[in-house]
Amino acid sequence: MKIATTVLETRNTVKNWRKEGYTVGLVPTMGFLHEGHASLIKKCREQNDKVVVSVFVNPTQFGPNEDLEAYPRDLEKDKALCESLGADLIFHPEPSEMYKNPKTYMNIEGLSDNLCGKSRPIHFKGVCTVVSKLFNIVSPDRAYFGQKDAQQLAIIKKMVQDMNFDVEVVGCPIVREEDGLAKSSRNTYLSDEERKAALCLSKSVKKGMEIIKEGISAKEVLDEMKKVINQEPLAKIDYVSMVDSLTMEDVETVDRDVLVAMAVYIGKTRLIDNFSFEVK
Amino acid sequence: MKIATTVLETRNTVKNWRKEGYTVGLVPTMGFLHEGHASLIKKCREQNDKVVVSVFVNPTQFGPNEDLEAYPRDLEKDKALCESLGADLIFHPEPSEMYKNPKTYMNIEGLSDNLCGKSRPIHFKGVCTVVSKLFNIVSPDRAYFGQKDAQQLAIIKKMVQDMNFDVEVVGCPIVREEDGLAKSSRNTYLSDEERKAALCLSKSVKKGMEIIKEGISAKEVLDEMKKVINQEPLAKIDYVSMVDSLTMEDVETVDRDVLVAMAVYIGKTRLIDNFSFEVK
């Protein structure tokens, strides 16, 4: 497995693979890899001749009061995991390699206004920009994203369509701890007490999945879900919402495919979880 | 020479060329080709194995009160010219092939605020977006743009750098009529009388080139240039400006490489012209 820190080295490596006729998959990550990432890398390994994992804590997707500095990093552990899963290349650039007095950005209207975009106004602009850059650097056949970041996945699918990227976007299911908590690099912020409290997210998701059905009102589902979270004293809801799976706009009734998503503060740590429901 | 109207056909054609090891050049145009475009196609023909000319009047770069509908079109003439210059493929999509309920856009800060960006606020957002799409569809080795649209050229160079497009941007000199008028598809809007009046742009450029020198104030150069234009009763200045060649920000003194650019209304037709000056 190779580690590249420059755009040029990454590009040249991929170009040489292309000459040999290999297909290339990309797993974009911010590192501190957990089993959620591992599931993406495994899927990528199955579907492509060559596997690229990018490890880059992207500064442009963090707001001024967010956790850019605190975001956990452990490159040695990430390397070992990628190696064990059969990755061929880690792209691990410094911020200065990725951003040189940047003026250009990719952004998306509508899909980024609701849910996480509401509390993190510049987040998806940063995500769209860095993912576009990674696509241009690696030019992968396929790219892998977790369903845990459901709004991100919907936005990237739309971006790929709108901008004619020649990349297949593959979404992969949420990976959970045994007790239900969705795997996240940010779980490392939680104290023991908070770790227990954080279970209210997955419990709320479970409750929502039990009661959702075609024709039911969003309010009925969301009220039950919020009740579960509000029983937990350490939890503070950022949002619990039901949106159209494609447009990310609020829906009032389950009459189409929907995403039911939440962001909840456990102490100072903001966690997300979600589930999708398809109308037959 | 092939004519493709869909993204898929264009992409597949280029992919087949790539398999053969051919290099590919792209000349993005809005059609109604003149000798300015011809010079781009010729340069592209010299430097690449395969030449793609896109002919697409891009709606997203026109403001609501601009000349999208009136913009001249003549595909048959364009085909003949491209064929005669040895182009391999014309990509000529309908707007509905390029834009399907689009939400995503590319934009650039700073470089698009001044000059044409001031009078055409959404113009460069549309340009950046469509050029990105064309790059993703054609994935050219090189792309060719005229120096007449100097701000566009500077913006696209910066966009390519910022977004890591693997494309070499080649700028080509302004092509002029015998009497000096810069070639433009919009010259076709001019009446006989306006056609004569339009010479004030190139005369003003010529005056500026005569007097510019390192250390001179921008005001001194621009005042002389404006005087030339203001002698023409049919002309109305939109802007005559001197800017830093890289940042497109106004400069007060010629102490670095500068672009001296103008937009002038001749009757209802808005024409542009410019020259660059390099400090030794």
Coordinates of C-alpha atoms in Angstrom, one line a residue:
Chain A
M1 CA 0.0 0.0 0.0
K2 CA 1.2 3.4 -1.0
I3 CA 0.9 6.7 0.9
A4 CA 0.7 9.8 -1.3
T5 CA 0.7 13.3 0.2
T6 CA 0.6 15.3 -3.1
V7 CA -2.0 15.7 -5.8
L8 CA 0.6 15.0 -8.5
E9 CA 1.7 11.7 -7.0
T10 CA -1.9 10.5 -6.5
R11 CA -2.8 11.5 -10.1
N12 CA 0.2 9.8 -11.6
T13 CA -0.4 6.6 -9.6
V14 CA -4.0 6.5 -10.9
K15 CA -3.0 7.3 -14.4
N16 CA -0.6 4.4 -14.4
W17 CA -3.3 2.1 -13.2
R18 CA -5.6 3.4 -15.9
K19 CA -3.0 2.5 -18.6
E20 CA -3.2 -1.1 -17.3
G21 CA -7.0 -1.0 -17.7
Y22 CA -7.7 -1.2 -13.9
T23 CA -10.9 0.2 -12.4
V24 CA -10.5 2.6 -9.5
G25 CA -12.7 3.1 -6.4
L26 CA -12.5 6.0 -4.0
V27 CA -13.5 6.1 -0.3
P28 CA -13.3 9.8 0.8
T29 CA -12.8 10.0 4.6
M30 CA -11.7 12.4 7.3
G31 CA -9.7 9.6 8.9
F32 CA -10.0 8.1 12.5
L33 CA -11.5 5.2 10.7
H34 CA -14.0 3.0 12.3
E35 CA -16.1 0.0 11.2
G36 CA -18.4 2.3 9.2
H37 CA -15.5 3.3 7.1
A38 CA -14.3 -0.3 7.0
S39 CA -17.6 -1.3 5.4
L40 CA -17.1 1.3 2.7
I41 CA -13.5 0.1 2.0
K42 CA -14.6 -3.5 1.9
K43 CA -17.4 -2.7 -0.6
C44 CA -14.9 -0.7 -2.7
R45 CA -12.4 -3.6 -2.6
E46 CA -15.1 -6.0 -3.9
Q47 CA -16.2 -3.7 -6.8
N48 CA -12.9 -2.3 -8.1
D49 CA -9.4 -3.4 -9.2
K50 CA -7.7 -0.6 -7.2
V51 CA -8.9 1.1 -3.9
V52 CA -8.0 4.7 -3.0
V53 CA -8.8 5.9 0.5
S54 CA -8.5 9.7 1.1
V55 CA -7.7 10.7 4.7
F56 CA -8.2 14.5 4.9
V57 CA -9.8 16.5 7.7
N58 CA -11.3 19.1 5.3
P59 CA -11.1 22.6 6.9
T60 CA -13.7 24.2 4.5
Q61 CA -16.5 22.0 5.8
F62 CA -16.1 23.2 9.4
G63 CA -17.8 26.4 10.7
P64 CA -15.8 28.9 12.8
N65 CA -17.1 27.5 16.1
E66 CA -17.0 23.8 15.1
D67 CA -14.5 21.1 16.1
L68 CA -11.9 21.3 13.3
E69 CA -9.0 21.4 15.7
A70 CA -10.4 18.8 18.1
Y71 CA -11.5 16.4 15.4
P72 CA -9.7 13.1 16.2
R73 CA -6.8 12.0 14.1
D74 CA -4.7 8.7 14.1
L75 CA -3.0 8.2 10.8
E76 CA -1.0 5.1 12.0
K77 CA -4.1 3.3 13.0
D78 CA -5.8 4.4 9.8
K79 CA -2.9 3.0 7.7
A80 CA -3.0 -0.3 9.5
L81 CA -6.8 -0.7 8.9
C82 CA -6.5 0.3 5.2
E83 CA -3.6 -2.1 4.7
S84 CA -5.5 -4.9 6.3
L85 CA -8.5 -4.3 4.1
G86 CA -6.4 -4.4 0.9
A87 CA -6.4 -0.7 0.0
D88 CA -3.8 0.2 -2.7
L89 CA -3.3 3.9 -1.9
I90 CA -4.0 6.4 0.9
F91 CA -4.1 10.0 -0.2
H92 CA -3.3 12.1 2.8
P93 CA -2.6 15.7 1.8
E94 CA -1.8 18.7 4.1
P95 CA -4.4 21.4 3.9
S96 CA -1.9 23.6 2.1
E97 CA -1.6 21.0 -0.7
M98 CA -5.4 21.1 -1.2
Y99 CA -6.0 24.8 -0.7
K100 CA -3.7 27.5 -2.2
N101 CA -5.5 30.8 -1.7
P102 CA -8.7 29.3 -3.0
K103 CA -11.4 31.3 -4.7
T104 CA -13.5 28.7 -6.4
Y105 CA -16.2 26.6 -4.8
M106 CA -18.9 24.1 -5.7
N107 CA -22.3 24.6 -4.0
I108 CA -25.8 23.2 -4.1
E109 CA -29.1 25.0 -3.7
G110 CA -32.2 23.6 -1.9
L111 CA -30.9 20.3 -0.8
S112 CA -28.4 22.0 1.6
D113 CA -30.9 24.4 3.2
N114 CA -32.6 21.9 5.6
L115 CA -31.4 19.4 8.3
C116 CA -27.6 19.7 8.9
G117 CA -27.4 22.5 6.4
K118 CA -29.6 24.7 8.7
S119 CA -27.3 24.4 11.7
R120 CA -24.1 24.2 9.7
P121 CA -24.6 26.8 6.9
I122 CA -21.2 26.4 5.1
H123 CA -20.8 22.7 5.7
F124 CA -22.1 21.3 2.4
K125 CA -20.3 24.0 0.3
G126 CA -17.1 22.7 1.8
V127 CA -18.2 19.1 1.3
C128 CA -19.2 19.6 -2.4
T129 CA -15.9 21.5 -3.0
V130 CA -13.6 18.9 -1.5
V131 CA -15.4 16.0 -3.0
S132 CA -15.2 17.6 -6.5
K133 CA -11.5 18.2 -6.0
L134 CA -11.0 14.5 -4.9
F135 CA -13.0 13.4 -8.0
N136 CA -10.8 15.5 -10.2
I137 CA -7.6 14.3 -8.5
V138 CA -8.5 10.5 -8.4
S139 CA -11.0 10.3 -11.3
P140 CA -12.5 7.2 -9.8
D141 CA -15.1 4.9 -11.4
R142 CA -17.0 4.6 -8.2
A143 CA -17.0 6.5 -4.9
Y144 CA -18.3 5.3 -1.5
F145 CA -20.3 7.2 1.1
G146 CA -22.1 6.1 4.2
Q147 CA -25.8 6.4 4.6
K148 CA -25.2 7.8 8.1
D149 CA -24.5 11.2 6.5
A150 CA -27.7 10.8 4.5
Q151 CA -28.0 14.5 3.5
Q152 CA -24.4 14.4 2.3
L153 CA -25.1 11.3 0.2
A154 CA -28.2 12.9 -1.4
I155 CA -26.3 16.1 -2.1
I156 CA -23.4 14.2 -3.7
K157 CA -25.7 12.1 -5.9
K158 CA -27.4 15.3 -7.1
M159 CA -24.0 17.1 -7.6
V160 CA -22.7 14.2 -9.7
Q161 CA -25.8 14.3 -11.9
D162 CA -25.8 18.1 -12.2
M163 CA -22.1 18.5 -12.9
N164 CA -21.8 15.4 -15.2
F165 CA -19.1 13.7 -13.1
D166 CA -18.4 10.3 -14.6
V167 CA -18.5 8.6 -11.2
E168 CA -20.9 6.1 -9.8
V169 CA -21.9 7.1 -6.2
V170 CA -22.4 4.0 -4.0
G171 CA -24.2 4.5 -0.6
C172 CA -23.6 2.0 2.2
P173 CA -25.7 1.2 5.2
I174 CA -25.1 2.7 8.7
V175 CA -22.9 0.5 10.8
R176 CA -23.8 0.4 14.5
E177 CA -22.3 -0.6 17.8
E178 CA -23.8 -3.7 19.4
D179 CA -26.1 -1.5 21.5
G180 CA -27.3 0.4 18.5
L181 CA -25.2 3.6 18.5
A182 CA -24.3 4.6 15.0
K183 CA -20.5 4.4 14.5
S184 CA -18.9 7.9 14.3
S185 CA -15.4 9.3 14.8
R186 CA -17.1 11.9 17.1
N187 CA -18.2 9.1 19.5
T188 CA -14.8 9.4 20.9
Y189 CA -15.7 12.8 22.4
L190 CA -18.3 11.1 24.7
S191 CA -17.8 10.5 28.5
D192 CA -19.0 7.2 29.9
E193 CA -22.2 8.8 31.0
E194 CA -22.7 10.6 27.7
R195 CA -22.0 7.3 25.8
K196 CA -25.0 5.8 27.6
A197 CA -27.2 8.9 27.0
A198 CA -26.3 8.8 23.2
L199 CA -28.3 5.6 22.9
C200 CA -31.4 7.8 22.7
L201 CA -30.7 8.5 19.1
S202 CA -30.8 4.9 17.9
K203 CA -33.7 4.2 20.2
S204 CA -35.6 7.1 18.7
V205 CA -34.7 5.8 15.2
K206 CA -36.0 2.4 16.2
K207 CA -39.3 3.9 17.5
G208 CA -39.7 5.8 14.2
M209 CA -39.2 2.6 12.1
E210 CA -41.8 0.8 14.2
I211 CA -44.6 3.3 13.7
I212 CA -43.9 4.7 10.2
K213 CA -46.3 3.6 7.5
E214 CA -47.7 5.1 4.2
G215 CA -50.2 7.8 4.9
I216 CA -49.2 8.6 8.5
S217 CA -48.5 12.2 9.3
A218 CA -44.9 13.3 9.8
K219 CA -45.9 15.0 13.0
E220 CA -47.2 11.8 14.5
V221 CA -43.9 10.0 13.8
L222 CA -41.6 12.8 14.8
D223 CA -43.5 13.5 18.1
E224 CA -43.0 9.9 19.2
M225 CA -39.3 10.0 18.2
K226 CA -38.7 13.3 20.0
K227 CA -40.4 11.9 23.1
V228 CA -37.7 9.2 23.2
I229 CA -34.9 11.7 23.0
N230 CA -36.5 14.2 25.5
Q231 CA -36.5 11.4 28.1
E232 CA -32.7 11.7 28.2
P233 CA -31.6 14.6 30.3
L234 CA -28.2 15.0 28.6
A235 CA -29.7 15.2 25.1
K236 CA -30.7 18.4 23.4
I237 CA -32.4 18.1 20.0
D238 CA -30.9 20.1 17.1
Y239 CA -33.5 18.7 14.7
V240 CA -35.7 15.6 14.1
S241 CA -37.2 15.9 10.7
M242 CA -38.9 14.0 7.9
V243 CA -37.9 15.1 4.4
D244 CA -38.4 14.0 0.8
S245 CA -35.5 11.6 0.0
L246 CA -34.5 13.5 -3.2
T247 CA -35.2 17.1 -2.5
M248 CA -34.5 17.2 1.3
E249 CA -37.6 19.3 1.8
D250 CA -39.9 18.7 4.7
V251 CA -42.9 16.5 4.1
E252 CA -46.2 16.5 6.1
T253 CA -47.4 13.0 5.2
V254 CA -45.6 9.8 4.3
D255 CA -46.8 9.8 0.7
R256 CA -43.4 9.3 -1.0
D257 CA -39.9 8.0 -0.2
V258 CA -38.7 9.8 2.9
L259 CA -35.6 10.3 5.0
V260 CA -36.2 10.6 8.8
A261 CA -33.1 12.3 10.2
M262 CA -31.9 13.8 13.4
A263 CA -29.1 15.7 15.0
V264 CA -28.9 15.7 18.8
Y265 CA -26.4 17.2 21.2
I266 CA -25.2 14.9 23.9
G267 CA -23.4 17.3 26.1
K268 CA -21.3 19.3 23.7
T269 CA -21.1 16.5 21.1
R270 CA -23.4 16.7 18.1
L271 CA -24.4 13.3 16.8
I272 CA -26.6 12.3 13.9
D273 CA -28.7 9.3 13.0
N274 CA -31.4 8.5 10.4
F275 CA -33.5 5.9 8.6
S276 CA -35.1 5.9 5.2
F277 CA -38.6 4.7 4.3
E278 CA -39.8 3.7 0.9
V279 CA -43.4 3.9 -0.2
K280 CA -44.3 0.8 -2.2
Chain B
M1 CA -16.6 14.8 -38.3
K2 CA -19.2 13.6 -35.9
I3 CA -22.0 15.6 -34.3
A4 CA -23.1 14.5 -30.9
T5 CA -26.1 15.9 -29.1
T6 CA -26.0 13.8 -25.9
V7 CA -23.5 13.7 -23.0
L8 CA -23.3 9.9 -23.3
E9 CA -22.4 9.9 -27.0
T10 CA -19.7 12.5 -26.5
R11 CA -18.3 10.7 -23.4
N12 CA -18.2 7.4 -25.2
T13 CA -16.5 8.8 -28.3
V14 CA -13.8 10.4 -26.2
K15 CA -13.4 7.2 -24.1
N16 CA -12.8 5.2 -27.3
W17 CA -10.2 7.8 -28.4
R18 CA -8.5 7.5 -25.0
K19 CA -8.3 3.7 -25.4
E20 CA -6.3 4.4 -28.5
G21 CA -4.0 6.7 -26.6
Y22 CA -5.1 9.9 -28.4
T23 CA -4.8 13.3 -26.7
V24 CA -8.0 15.4 -26.8
G25 CA -8.4 19.2 -27.0
L26 CA -11.7 21.1 -26.3
V27 CA -12.8 24.5 -27.8
P28 CA -15.9 25.6 -25.8
T29 CA -18.0 28.0 -27.8
M30 CA -21.5 29.4 -28.0
G31 CA -21.5 28.9 -31.8
F32 CA -21.9 31.5 -34.6
L33 CA -18.2 30.9 -35.1
H34 CA -15.9 33.7 -36.5
E35 CA -12.2 33.9 -37.1
G36 CA -11.5 34.3 -33.4
H37 CA -13.0 30.9 -32.8
A38 CA -11.2 29.6 -35.9
S39 CA -7.9 30.6 -34.4
L40 CA -8.7 28.6 -31.2
I41 CA -9.7 25.5 -33.3
K42 CA -6.5 25.8 -35.4
K43 CA -4.4 26.0 -32.2
C44 CA -6.3 23.0 -30.8
R45 CA -5.8 21.1 -34.0
E46 CA -2.0 21.7 -33.9
Q47 CA -1.6 20.5 -30.3
N48 CA -4.0 17.5 -30.0
D49 CA -4.8 14.3 -31.8
K50 CA -8.5 14.9 -31.5
V51 CA -10.4 18.2 -31.6
V52 CA -13.8 18.6 -29.9
V53 CA -15.7 21.9 -30.4
S54 CA -18.7 22.4 -28.2
V55 CA -21.5 24.7 -29.6
F56 CA -23.9 25.6 -26.8
V57 CA -25.6 28.9 -26.1
N58 CA -25.4 28.4 -22.3
P59 CA -28.6 29.9 -20.7
T60 CA -27.1 30.1 -17.2
Q61 CA -24.6 32.7 -18.1
F62 CA -27.2 35.2 -19.4
G63 CA -29.0 37.6 -17.0
P64 CA -32.8 38.0 -17.2
N65 CA -32.5 41.1 -19.4
E66 CA -29.7 40.0 -21.6
D67 CA -29.7 38.7 -25.1
L68 CA -30.1 34.9 -24.7
E69 CA -33.0 34.7 -27.2
A70 CA -31.4 37.1 -29.7
Y71 CA -28.0 35.5 -29.5
P72 CA -27.1 34.6 -33.1
R73 CA -27.1 30.9 -34.1
D74 CA -26.1 29.2 -37.4
L75 CA -25.2 25.5 -36.8
E76 CA -24.9 24.7 -40.5
K77 CA -22.2 27.4 -41.0
D78 CA -20.5 26.3 -37.8
K79 CA -20.4 22.7 -38.9
A80 CA -18.8 23.7 -42.2
L81 CA -16.2 25.8 -40.5
C82 CA -15.3 23.1 -38.0
E83 CA -15.1 20.4 -40.7
S84 CA -12.8 22.6 -42.8
L85 CA -10.5 23.2 -39.8
G86 CA -10.3 19.4 -39.1
A87 CA -12.4 19.1 -36.0
D88 CA -13.3 15.6 -35.1
L89 CA -16.5 16.1 -33.0
I90 CA -19.0 18.9 -32.4
F91 CA -20.9 18.6 -29.1
H92 CA -24.2 20.4 -29.7
P93 CA -26.6 19.6 -26.8
E94 CA -30.1 21.0 -26.2
P95 CA -30.3 23.0 -23.0
S96 CA -32.5 20.2 -21.6
E97 CA -29.6 17.7 -22.1
M98 CA -27.3 20.0 -20.1
Y99 CA -29.7 21.1 -17.3
K100 CA -32.2 18.8 -15.7
N101 CA -33.6 20.7 -12.7
P102 CA -30.1 21.8 -11.7
K103 CA -29.2 22.7 -8.1
T104 CA -25.4 22.6 -8.2
Y105 CA -23.2 25.3 -9.4
M106 CA -19.5 26.3 -9.5
N107 CA -18.6 29.8 -8.6
I108 CA -15.6 32.0 -7.9
E109 CA -15.1 34.8 -5.4
G110 CA -13.1 37.9 -5.9
L111 CA -12.1 37.5 -9.6
S112 CA -15.7 37.8 -10.7
D113 CA -16.7 40.9 -8.7
N114 CA -15.1 43.5 -11.0
L115 CA -15.3 44.4 -14.7
C116 CA -17.9 42.3 -16.5
G117 CA -18.9 40.6 -13.3
K118 CA -20.1 44.0 -12.0
S119 CA -22.6 44.6 -14.8
R120 CA -23.4 40.9 -15.3
P121 CA -23.7 39.5 -11.7
I122 CA -24.6 35.9 -12.5
H123 CA -22.5 35.6 -15.7
F124 CA -19.4 34.0 -14.4
K125 CA -21.3 31.6 -12.1
G126 CA -22.9 30.3 -15.3
V127 CA -19.6 30.2 -17.1
C128 CA -17.8 28.3 -14.4
T129 CA -20.6 25.9 -14.1
V130 CA -20.9 25.1 -17.8
V131 CA -17.1 24.9 -18.3
S132 CA -16.9 22.5 -15.4
K133 CA -19.6 20.4 -16.9
L134 CA -17.9 20.4 -20.3
F135 CA -14.6 19.4 -18.7
N136 CA -16.3 16.5 -16.9
I137 CA -18.1 15.4 -20.1
V138 CA -15.1 15.7 -22.5
S139 CA -12.2 15.3 -20.0
P140 CA -9.8 17.1 -22.4
D141 CA -6.1 17.4 -22.0
R142 CA -6.2 21.0 -23.1
A143 CA -9.0 23.6 -23.5
Y144 CA -8.8 26.8 -25.6
F145 CA -10.2 30.2 -24.7
G146 CA -9.8 33.6 -26.3
Q147 CA -8.0 36.5 -24.7
K148 CA -10.9 38.8 -25.8
D149 CA -12.8 37.4 -22.8
A150 CA -9.9 38.2 -20.6
Q151 CA -11.7 38.1 -17.3
Q152 CA -13.2 34.7 -18.3
L153 CA -9.8 33.4 -19.1
A154 CA -8.3 34.5 -15.8
I155 CA -11.3 33.0 -13.9
I156 CA -11.1 29.7 -15.7
K157 CA -7.3 29.4 -15.1
K158 CA -7.9 30.0 -11.3
M159 CA -10.9 27.6 -11.3
V160 CA -8.8 24.8 -12.9
Q161 CA -6.0 25.4 -10.3
D162 CA -8.5 25.6 -7.3
M163 CA -10.6 22.5 -8.3
N164 CA -7.7 20.4 -9.5
F165 CA -9.0 19.9 -13.0
D166 CA -6.4 17.9 -15.0
V167 CA -6.7 20.3 -18.0
E168 CA -4.2 22.7 -19.5
V169 CA -5.9 26.0 -20.2
V170 CA -4.6 27.7 -23.4
G171 CA -5.3 31.4 -24.0
C172 CA -5.2 32.7 -27.5
P173 CA -4.8 36.3 -28.8
I174 CA -7.7 38.6 -29.8
V175 CA -8.4 38.3 -33.6
R176 CA -9.5 41.6 -35.2
E177 CA -11.2 42.8 -38.3
E178 CA -8.9 44.7 -40.7
D179 CA -10.0 48.0 -39.3
G180 CA -9.3 46.9 -35.7
L181 CA -12.7 45.8 -34.3
A182 CA -12.3 42.7 -32.2
K183 CA -14.2 39.8 -33.7
S184 CA -17.3 38.9 -31.8
S185 CA -20.5 37.1 -32.6
R186 CA -22.3 40.2 -31.2
N187 CA -20.9 42.4 -34.0
T188 CA -23.7 41.0 -36.1
Y189 CA -26.1 43.2 -34.0
L190 CA -24.5 46.4 -35.3
S191 CA -26.1 48.7 -37.9
D192 CA -23.7 50.2 -40.5
E193 CA -23.5 53.4 -38.5
E194 CA -22.9 51.5 -35.3
R195 CA -20.3 49.3 -36.9
K196 CA -18.3 52.5 -37.7
A197 CA -18.8 53.8 -34.1
A198 CA -17.6 50.5 -32.7
L199 CA -14.1 51.3 -33.8
C200 CA -13.8 53.5 -30.8
L201 CA -13.1 50.5 -28.6
S202 CA -10.0 49.3 -30.6
K203 CA -8.9 52.9 -31.0
S204 CA -9.0 53.3 -27.3
V205 CA -7.1 50.1 -26.8
K206 CA -4.5 51.3 -29.2
K207 CA -4.2 54.7 -27.4
G208 CA -3.8 52.8 -24.1
M209 CA -1.0 50.6 -25.5
E210 CA 0.8 53.6 -26.7
I211 CA 0.9 55.5 -23.4
I212 CA 1.2 52.7 -20.8
K213 CA 4.5 52.2 -19.1
E214 CA 5.8 51.0 -15.8
G215 CA 5.1 53.5 -13.0
I216 CA 2.4 55.5 -14.8
S217 CA -0.9 56.0 -12.9
A218 CA -3.9 54.0 -14.0
K219 CA -6.0 57.2 -14.0
E220 CA -3.7 58.8 -16.6
V221 CA -4.0 55.8 -19.0
L222 CA -7.7 55.3 -18.4
D223 CA -8.6 59.0 -18.8
E224 CA -6.9 59.1 -22.2
M225 CA -8.7 55.9 -23.3
K226 CA -12.1 57.1 -22.1
K227 CA -11.5 60.4 -24.1
V228 CA -11.3 58.3 -27.3
I229 CA -14.5 56.6 -26.6
N230 CA -16.4 59.7 -25.4
Q231 CA -15.7 61.3 -28.8
E232 CA -18.0 58.8 -30.3
P233 CA -21.7 59.9 -29.8
L234 CA -23.2 56.4 -30.2
A235 CA -20.9 55.0 -27.5
K236 CA -21.7 54.7 -23.8
I237 CA -19.0 53.4 -21.4
D238 CA -19.9 50.5 -19.1
Y239 CA -16.4 50.4 -17.7
V240 CA -12.8 51.1 -18.7
S241 CA -10.6 49.6 -16.0
M242 CA -7.1 48.6 -15.1
V243 CA -6.8 45.5 -12.9
D244 CA -4.2 43.1 -11.6
S245 CA -3.9 40.3 -14.2
L246 CA -4.3 37.6 -11.6
T247 CA -6.7 38.9 -9.0
M248 CA -8.8 41.2 -11.3
E249 CA -8.7 43.9 -8.6
D250 CA -8.3 47.5 -9.6
V251 CA -4.7 48.9 -9.5
E252 CA -3.7 52.5 -9.1
T253 CA -0.3 52.4 -10.6
V254 CA 1.3 50.1 -13.3
D255 CA 3.6 48.3 -10.9
R256 CA 2.7 44.7 -11.8
D257 CA 1.2 42.7 -14.7
V258 CA -2.1 44.4 -15.6
L259 CA -5.2 43.9 -17.7
V260 CA -6.7 47.0 -19.2
A261 CA -10.3 46.1 -20.2
M262 CA -13.4 47.8 -21.3
A263 CA -17.1 47.2 -22.0
V264 CA -18.9 49.8 -24.1
Y265 CA -22.4 50.0 -25.4
I266 CA -22.7 50.9 -29.0
G267 CA -26.4 51.6 -29.2
K268 CA -27.9 48.6 -27.5
T269 CA -25.0 46.3 -28.2
R270 CA -22.5 45.7 -25.4
L271 CA -19.0 45.1 -26.8
I272 CA -15.7 44.3 -25.0
D273 CA -12.0 44.8 -25.8
N274 CA -8.8 44.7 -23.8
F275 CA -5.0 44.5 -23.7
S276 CA -2.5 43.2 -21.2
F277 CA 0.7 44.8 -20.1
E278 CA 3.6 43.0 -18.4
V279 CA 6.0 44.7 -16.1
K280 CA 9.6 43.5 -17.0

